Coordinates of N, CA and C in Angstrom, one line a residue:
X1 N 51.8 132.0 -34.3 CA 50.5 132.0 -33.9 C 49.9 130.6 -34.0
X2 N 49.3 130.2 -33.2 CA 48.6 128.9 -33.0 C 47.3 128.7 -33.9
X3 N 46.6 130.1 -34.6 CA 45.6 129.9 -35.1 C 45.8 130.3 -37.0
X4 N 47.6 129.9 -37.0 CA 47.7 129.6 -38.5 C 47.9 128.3 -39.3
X5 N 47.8 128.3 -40.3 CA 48.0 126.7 -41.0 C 48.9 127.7 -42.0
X6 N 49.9 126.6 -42.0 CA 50.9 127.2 -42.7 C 51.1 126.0 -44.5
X7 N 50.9 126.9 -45.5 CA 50.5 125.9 -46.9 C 51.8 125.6 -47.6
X8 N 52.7 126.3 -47.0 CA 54.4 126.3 -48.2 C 55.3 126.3 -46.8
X9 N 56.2 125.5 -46.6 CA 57.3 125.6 -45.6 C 58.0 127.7 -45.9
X10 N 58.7 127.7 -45.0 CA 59.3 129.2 -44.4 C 60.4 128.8 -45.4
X11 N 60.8 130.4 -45.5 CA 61.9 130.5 -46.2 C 63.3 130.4 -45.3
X12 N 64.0 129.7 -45.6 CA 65.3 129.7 -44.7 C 66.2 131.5 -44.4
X13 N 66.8 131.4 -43.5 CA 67.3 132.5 -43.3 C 68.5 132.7 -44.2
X14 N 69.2 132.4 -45.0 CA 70.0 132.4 -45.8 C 69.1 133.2 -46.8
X15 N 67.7 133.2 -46.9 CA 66.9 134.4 -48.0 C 66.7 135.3 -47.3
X16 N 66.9 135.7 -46.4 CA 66.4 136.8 -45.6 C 67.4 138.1 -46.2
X17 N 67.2 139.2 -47.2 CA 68.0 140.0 -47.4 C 67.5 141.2 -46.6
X18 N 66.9 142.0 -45.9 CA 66.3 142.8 -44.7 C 66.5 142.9 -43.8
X19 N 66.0 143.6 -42.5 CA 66.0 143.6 -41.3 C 65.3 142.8 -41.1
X20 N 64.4 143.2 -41.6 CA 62.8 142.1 -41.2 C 62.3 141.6 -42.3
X21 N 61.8 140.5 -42.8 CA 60.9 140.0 -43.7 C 59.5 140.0 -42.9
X22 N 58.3 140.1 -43.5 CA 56.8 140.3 -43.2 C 56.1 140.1 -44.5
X23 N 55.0 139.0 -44.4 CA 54.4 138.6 -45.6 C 53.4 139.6 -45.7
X24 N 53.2 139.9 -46.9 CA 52.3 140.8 -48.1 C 50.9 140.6 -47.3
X25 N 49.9 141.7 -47.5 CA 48.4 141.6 -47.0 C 48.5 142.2 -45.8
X26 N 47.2 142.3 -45.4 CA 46.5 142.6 -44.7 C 46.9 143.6 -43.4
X27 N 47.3 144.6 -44.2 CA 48.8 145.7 -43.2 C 47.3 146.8 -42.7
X28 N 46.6 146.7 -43.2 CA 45.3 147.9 -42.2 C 46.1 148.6 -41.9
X29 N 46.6 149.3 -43.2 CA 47.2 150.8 -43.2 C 49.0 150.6 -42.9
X30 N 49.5 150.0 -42.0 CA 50.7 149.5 -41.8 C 51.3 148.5 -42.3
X31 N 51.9 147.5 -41.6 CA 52.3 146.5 -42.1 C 51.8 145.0 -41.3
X32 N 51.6 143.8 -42.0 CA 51.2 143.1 -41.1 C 52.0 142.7 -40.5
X33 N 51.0 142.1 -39.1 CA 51.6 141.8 -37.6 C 51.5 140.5 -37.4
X34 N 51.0 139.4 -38.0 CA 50.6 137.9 -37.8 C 52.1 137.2 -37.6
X35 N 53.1 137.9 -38.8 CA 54.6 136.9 -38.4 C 55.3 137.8 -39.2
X36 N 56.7 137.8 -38.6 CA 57.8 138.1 -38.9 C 59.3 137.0 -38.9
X37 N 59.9 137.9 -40.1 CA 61.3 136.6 -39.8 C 62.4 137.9 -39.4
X38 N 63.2 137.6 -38.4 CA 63.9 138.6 -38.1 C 65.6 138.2 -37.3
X39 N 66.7 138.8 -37.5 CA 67.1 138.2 -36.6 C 67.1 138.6 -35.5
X40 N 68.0 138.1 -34.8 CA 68.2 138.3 -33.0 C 68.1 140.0 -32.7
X41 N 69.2 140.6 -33.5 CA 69.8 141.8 -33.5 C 68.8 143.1 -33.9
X42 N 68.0 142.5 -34.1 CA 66.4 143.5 -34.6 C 65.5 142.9 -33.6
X43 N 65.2 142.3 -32.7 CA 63.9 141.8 -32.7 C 63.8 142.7 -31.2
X44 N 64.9 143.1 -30.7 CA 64.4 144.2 -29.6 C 63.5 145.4 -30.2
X45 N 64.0 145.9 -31.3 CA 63.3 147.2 -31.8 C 62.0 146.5 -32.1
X46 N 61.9 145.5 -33.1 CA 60.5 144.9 -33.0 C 59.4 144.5 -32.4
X47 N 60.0 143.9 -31.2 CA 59.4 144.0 -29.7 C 58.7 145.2 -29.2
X48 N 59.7 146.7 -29.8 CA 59.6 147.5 -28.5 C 58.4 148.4 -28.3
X49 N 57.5 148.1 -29.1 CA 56.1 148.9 -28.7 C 55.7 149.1 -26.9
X50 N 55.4 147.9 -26.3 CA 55.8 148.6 -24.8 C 56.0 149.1 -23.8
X51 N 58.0 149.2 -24.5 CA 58.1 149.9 -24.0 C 58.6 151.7 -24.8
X52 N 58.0 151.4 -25.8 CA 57.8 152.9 -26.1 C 56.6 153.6 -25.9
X53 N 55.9 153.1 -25.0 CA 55.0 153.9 -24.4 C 55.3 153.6 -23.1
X54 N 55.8 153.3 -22.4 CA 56.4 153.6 -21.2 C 57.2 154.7 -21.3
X55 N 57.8 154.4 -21.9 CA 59.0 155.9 -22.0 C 58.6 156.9 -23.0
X56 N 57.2 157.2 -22.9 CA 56.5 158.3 -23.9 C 57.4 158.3 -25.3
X57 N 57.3 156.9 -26.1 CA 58.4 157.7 -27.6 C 57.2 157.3 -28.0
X58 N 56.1 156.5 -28.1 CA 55.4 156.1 -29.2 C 55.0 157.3 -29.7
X59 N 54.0 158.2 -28.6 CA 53.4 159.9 -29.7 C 54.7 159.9 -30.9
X60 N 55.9 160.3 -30.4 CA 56.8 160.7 -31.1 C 56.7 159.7 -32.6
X61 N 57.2 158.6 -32.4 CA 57.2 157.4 -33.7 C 56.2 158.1 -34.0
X62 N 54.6 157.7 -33.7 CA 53.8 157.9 -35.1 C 53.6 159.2 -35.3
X63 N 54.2 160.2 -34.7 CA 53.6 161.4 -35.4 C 54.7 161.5 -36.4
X64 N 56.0 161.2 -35.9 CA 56.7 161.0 -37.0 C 56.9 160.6 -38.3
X65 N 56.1 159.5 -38.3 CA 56.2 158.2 -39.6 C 55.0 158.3 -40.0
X66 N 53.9 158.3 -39.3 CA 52.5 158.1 -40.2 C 52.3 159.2 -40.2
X67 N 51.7 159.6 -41.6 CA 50.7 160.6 -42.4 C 49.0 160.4 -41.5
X68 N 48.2 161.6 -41.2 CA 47.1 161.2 -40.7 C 46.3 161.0 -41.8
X69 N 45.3 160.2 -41.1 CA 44.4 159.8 -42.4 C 43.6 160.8 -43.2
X70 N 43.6 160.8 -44.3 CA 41.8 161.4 -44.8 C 40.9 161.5 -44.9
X71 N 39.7 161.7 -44.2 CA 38.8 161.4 -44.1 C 37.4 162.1 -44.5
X72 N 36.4 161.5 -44.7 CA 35.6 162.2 -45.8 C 34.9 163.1 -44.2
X73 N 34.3 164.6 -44.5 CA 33.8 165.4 -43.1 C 32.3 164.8 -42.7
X74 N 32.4 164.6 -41.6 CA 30.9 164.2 -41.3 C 30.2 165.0 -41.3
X75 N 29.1 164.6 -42.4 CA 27.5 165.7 -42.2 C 28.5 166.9 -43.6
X76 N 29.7 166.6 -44.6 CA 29.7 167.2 -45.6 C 30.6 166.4 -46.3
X77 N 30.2 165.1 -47.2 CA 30.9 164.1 -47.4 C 31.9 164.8 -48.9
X78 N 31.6 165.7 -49.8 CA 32.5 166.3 -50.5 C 33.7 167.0 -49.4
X79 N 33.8 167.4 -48.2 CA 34.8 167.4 -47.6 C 35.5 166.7 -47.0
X80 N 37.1 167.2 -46.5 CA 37.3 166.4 -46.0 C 38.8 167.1 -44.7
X81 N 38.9 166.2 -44.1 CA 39.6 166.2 -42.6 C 40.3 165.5 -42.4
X82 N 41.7 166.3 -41.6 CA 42.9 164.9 -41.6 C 42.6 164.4 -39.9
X83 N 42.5 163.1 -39.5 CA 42.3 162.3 -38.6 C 43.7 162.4 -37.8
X84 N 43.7 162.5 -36.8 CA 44.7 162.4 -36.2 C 45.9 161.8 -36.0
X85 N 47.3 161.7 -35.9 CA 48.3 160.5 -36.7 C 48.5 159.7 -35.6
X86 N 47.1 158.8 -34.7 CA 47.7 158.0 -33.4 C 47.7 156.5 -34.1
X87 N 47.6 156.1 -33.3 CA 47.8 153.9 -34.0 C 46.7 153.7 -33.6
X88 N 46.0 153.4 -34.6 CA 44.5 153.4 -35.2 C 44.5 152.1 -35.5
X89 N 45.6 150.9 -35.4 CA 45.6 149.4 -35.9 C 47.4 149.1 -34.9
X90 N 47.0 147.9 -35.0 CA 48.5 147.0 -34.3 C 49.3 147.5 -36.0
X91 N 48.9 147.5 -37.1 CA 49.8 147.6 -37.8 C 50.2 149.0 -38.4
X92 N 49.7 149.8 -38.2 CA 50.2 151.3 -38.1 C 51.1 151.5 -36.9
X93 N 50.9 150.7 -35.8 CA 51.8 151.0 -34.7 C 52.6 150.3 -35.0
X94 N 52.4 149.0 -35.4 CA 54.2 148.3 -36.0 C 54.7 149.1 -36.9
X95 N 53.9 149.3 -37.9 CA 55.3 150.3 -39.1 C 55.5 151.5 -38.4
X96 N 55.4 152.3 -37.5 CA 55.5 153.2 -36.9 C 57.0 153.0 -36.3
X97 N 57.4 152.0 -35.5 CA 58.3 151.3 -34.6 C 59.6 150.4 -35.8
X98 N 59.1 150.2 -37.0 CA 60.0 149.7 -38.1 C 60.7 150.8 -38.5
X99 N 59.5 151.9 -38.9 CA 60.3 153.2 -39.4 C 61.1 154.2 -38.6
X100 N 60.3 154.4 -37.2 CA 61.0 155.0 -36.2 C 62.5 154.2 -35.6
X101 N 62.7 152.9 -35.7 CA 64.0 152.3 -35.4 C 65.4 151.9 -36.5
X102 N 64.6 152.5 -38.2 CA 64.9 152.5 -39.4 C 65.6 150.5 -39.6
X103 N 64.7 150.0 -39.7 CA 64.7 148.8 -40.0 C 64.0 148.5 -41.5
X104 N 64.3 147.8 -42.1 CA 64.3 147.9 -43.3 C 63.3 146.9 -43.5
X105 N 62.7 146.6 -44.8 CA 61.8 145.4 -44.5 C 62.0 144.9 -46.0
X106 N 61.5 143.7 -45.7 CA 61.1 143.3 -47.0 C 59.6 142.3 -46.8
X107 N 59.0 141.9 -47.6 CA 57.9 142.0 -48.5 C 57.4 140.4 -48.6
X108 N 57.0 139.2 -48.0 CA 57.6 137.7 -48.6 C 55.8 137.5 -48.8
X109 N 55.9 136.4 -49.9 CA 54.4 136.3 -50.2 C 53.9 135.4 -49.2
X110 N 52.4 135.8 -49.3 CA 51.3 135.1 -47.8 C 51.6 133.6 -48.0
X111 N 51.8 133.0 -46.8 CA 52.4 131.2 -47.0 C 51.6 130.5 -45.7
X112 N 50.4 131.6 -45.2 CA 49.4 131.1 -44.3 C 48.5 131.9 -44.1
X113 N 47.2 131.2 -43.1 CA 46.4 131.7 -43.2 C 45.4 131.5 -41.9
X114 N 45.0 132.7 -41.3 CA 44.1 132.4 -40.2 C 43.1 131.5 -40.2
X115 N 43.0 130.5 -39.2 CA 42.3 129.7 -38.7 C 41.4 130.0 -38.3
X116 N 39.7 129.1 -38.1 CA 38.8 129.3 -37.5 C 39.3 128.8 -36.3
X117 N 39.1 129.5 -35.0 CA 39.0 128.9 -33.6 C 37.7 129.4 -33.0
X118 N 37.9 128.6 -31.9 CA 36.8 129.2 -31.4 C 35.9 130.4 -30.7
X119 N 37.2 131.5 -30.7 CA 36.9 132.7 -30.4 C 36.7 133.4 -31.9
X120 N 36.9 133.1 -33.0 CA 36.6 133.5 -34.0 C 35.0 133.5 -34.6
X121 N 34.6 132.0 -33.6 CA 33.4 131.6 -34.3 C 32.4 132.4 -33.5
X122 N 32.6 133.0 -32.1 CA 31.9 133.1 -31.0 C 31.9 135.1 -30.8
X123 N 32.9 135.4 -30.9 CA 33.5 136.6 -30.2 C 33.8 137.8 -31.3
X124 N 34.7 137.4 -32.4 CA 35.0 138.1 -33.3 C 34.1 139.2 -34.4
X125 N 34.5 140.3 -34.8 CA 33.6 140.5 -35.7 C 33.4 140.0 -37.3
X126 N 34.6 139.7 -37.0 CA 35.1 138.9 -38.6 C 34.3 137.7 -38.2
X127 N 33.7 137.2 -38.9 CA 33.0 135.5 -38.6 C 33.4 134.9 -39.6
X128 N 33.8 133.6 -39.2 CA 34.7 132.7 -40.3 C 33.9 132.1 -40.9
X129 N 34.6 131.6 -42.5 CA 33.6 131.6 -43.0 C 33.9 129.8 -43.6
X130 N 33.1 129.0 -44.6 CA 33.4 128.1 -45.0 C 34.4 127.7 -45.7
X131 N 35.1 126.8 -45.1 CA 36.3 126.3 -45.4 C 37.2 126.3 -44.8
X132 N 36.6 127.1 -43.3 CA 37.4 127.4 -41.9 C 38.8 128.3 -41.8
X133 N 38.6 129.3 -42.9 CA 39.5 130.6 -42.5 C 38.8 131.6 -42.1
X134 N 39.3 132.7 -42.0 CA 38.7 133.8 -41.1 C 38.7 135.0 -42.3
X135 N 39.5 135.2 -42.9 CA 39.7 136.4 -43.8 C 40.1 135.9 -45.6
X136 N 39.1 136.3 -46.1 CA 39.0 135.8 -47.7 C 40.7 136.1 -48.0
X137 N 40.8 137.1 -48.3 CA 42.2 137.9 -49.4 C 43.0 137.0 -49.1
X138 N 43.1 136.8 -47.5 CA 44.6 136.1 -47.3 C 44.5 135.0 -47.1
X139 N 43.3 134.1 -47.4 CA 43.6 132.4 -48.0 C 43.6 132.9 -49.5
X140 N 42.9 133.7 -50.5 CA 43.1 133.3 -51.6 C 44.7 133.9 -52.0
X141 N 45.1 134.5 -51.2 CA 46.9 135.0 -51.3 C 47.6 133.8 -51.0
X142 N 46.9 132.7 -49.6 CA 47.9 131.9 -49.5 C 47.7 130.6 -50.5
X143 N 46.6 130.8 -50.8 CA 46.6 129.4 -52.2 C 47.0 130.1 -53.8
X144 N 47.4 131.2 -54.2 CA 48.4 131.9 -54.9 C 49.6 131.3 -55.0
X145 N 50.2 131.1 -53.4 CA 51.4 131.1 -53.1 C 51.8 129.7 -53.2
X146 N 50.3 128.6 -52.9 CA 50.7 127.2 -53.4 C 50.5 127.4 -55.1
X147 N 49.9 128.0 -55.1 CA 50.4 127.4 -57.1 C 51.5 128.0 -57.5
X148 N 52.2 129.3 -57.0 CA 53.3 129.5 -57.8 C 54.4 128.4 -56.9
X149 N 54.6 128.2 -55.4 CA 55.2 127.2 -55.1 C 55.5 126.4 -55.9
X150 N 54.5 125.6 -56.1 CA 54.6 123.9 -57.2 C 54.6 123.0 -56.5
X151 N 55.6 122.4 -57.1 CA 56.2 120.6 -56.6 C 57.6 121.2 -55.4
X152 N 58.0 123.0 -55.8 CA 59.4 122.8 -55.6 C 59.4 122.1 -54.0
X153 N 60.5 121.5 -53.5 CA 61.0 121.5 -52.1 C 61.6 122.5 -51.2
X154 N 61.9 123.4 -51.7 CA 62.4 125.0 -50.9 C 62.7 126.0 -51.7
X155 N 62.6 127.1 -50.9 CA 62.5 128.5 -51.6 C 63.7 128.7 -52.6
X156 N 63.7 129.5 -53.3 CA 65.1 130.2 -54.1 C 64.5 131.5 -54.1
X157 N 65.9 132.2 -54.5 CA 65.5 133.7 -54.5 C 64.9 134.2 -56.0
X158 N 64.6 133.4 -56.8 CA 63.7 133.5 -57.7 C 62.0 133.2 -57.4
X159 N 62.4 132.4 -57.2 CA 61.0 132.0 -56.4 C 60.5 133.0 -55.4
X160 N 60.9 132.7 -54.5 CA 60.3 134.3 -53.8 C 60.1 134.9 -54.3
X161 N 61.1 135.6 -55.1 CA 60.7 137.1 -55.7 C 59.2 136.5 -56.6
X162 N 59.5 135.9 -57.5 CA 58.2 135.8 -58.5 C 57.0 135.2 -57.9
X163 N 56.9 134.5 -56.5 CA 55.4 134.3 -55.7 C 54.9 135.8 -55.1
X164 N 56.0 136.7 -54.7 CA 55.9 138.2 -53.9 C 55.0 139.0 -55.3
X165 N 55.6 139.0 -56.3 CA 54.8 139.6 -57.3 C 53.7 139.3 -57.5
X166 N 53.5 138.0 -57.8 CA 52.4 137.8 -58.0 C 51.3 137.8 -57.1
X167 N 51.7 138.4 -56.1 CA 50.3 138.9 -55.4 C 50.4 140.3 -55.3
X168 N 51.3 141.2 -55.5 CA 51.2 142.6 -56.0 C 50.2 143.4 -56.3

């Protein structure tokens, strides 16, 4: 995406133990959708939202994989009502399409962060705020990820692991 600033270089693919790596945050019920590291040999299934509604599988994926929501009853807020199991977010329809093609994931800590543009400043409901990001959690996830970073020069698989925790 053109509307990230990226604070710690990518991890090289020699760290990649998954199908897919996807940084921590902001999954609005799924998983997030901003970036993926994947190889060649997954990135069809990743892609394939679609065309899995061309070929009617998406009902199928999410009714299969997502749980419907719970929700409090309107007009009896001690009740409650399960919401229907459609893709309610880009990222419930992504994990829908990860779990439905059983790709495995792993977890890498936030190492950017939405940009103000100018449809953010204009159009959006999120309105960006000072200091020219768009969403609190996931600059203060990605300045996390520069202090556990450091001085180093590239990832190790200690490192990852111990920046991924520490936003847990």
């Amino acid at each position: 995406r053109c509307d990230m600033e990226w604070v710690v270089p990518h991890p090289p693919p020699s760290l990649w133990l998954r199908d897919v790596a996807i940084p921590l945050g902001e999954d609005w019920g799924g998983v997030n959708d901003r970036h993926a590291a994947m190889s060649r040999d997954v990135a069809a299934a990743y892609l394939s939202g679609w065309e899995m509604l061309l070929n009617q599988t998406a009902a199928q994926a999410m009714a299969a994989v997502i749980e419907p929501l719970v929700l409090p009853s309107p007009g009896d807020p001690g009740a409650r009502y399960a919401a229907p199991p459609y893709p309610d977010s880009q990222e419930r329809w992504l994990q829908a399409r990860l779990v439905w093609y059983g790709l495995s994931q792993e977890r890498w800590p936030t190492m950017s962060f939405l940009r103000c543009t100018e449809a953010t400043l204009t159009k959006s409901p999120f309105r960006c705020l000072a200091g020219g990001f768009k969403y609190p959690f996931e600059k203060l996830n990605a300045d996390a990820t520069v202090h556990c970073f450091g001085k180093q020069r590239d990832w190790s698989p200690t490192l990852l692991a111990g920046c991924r925790e520490s936003q847990r």
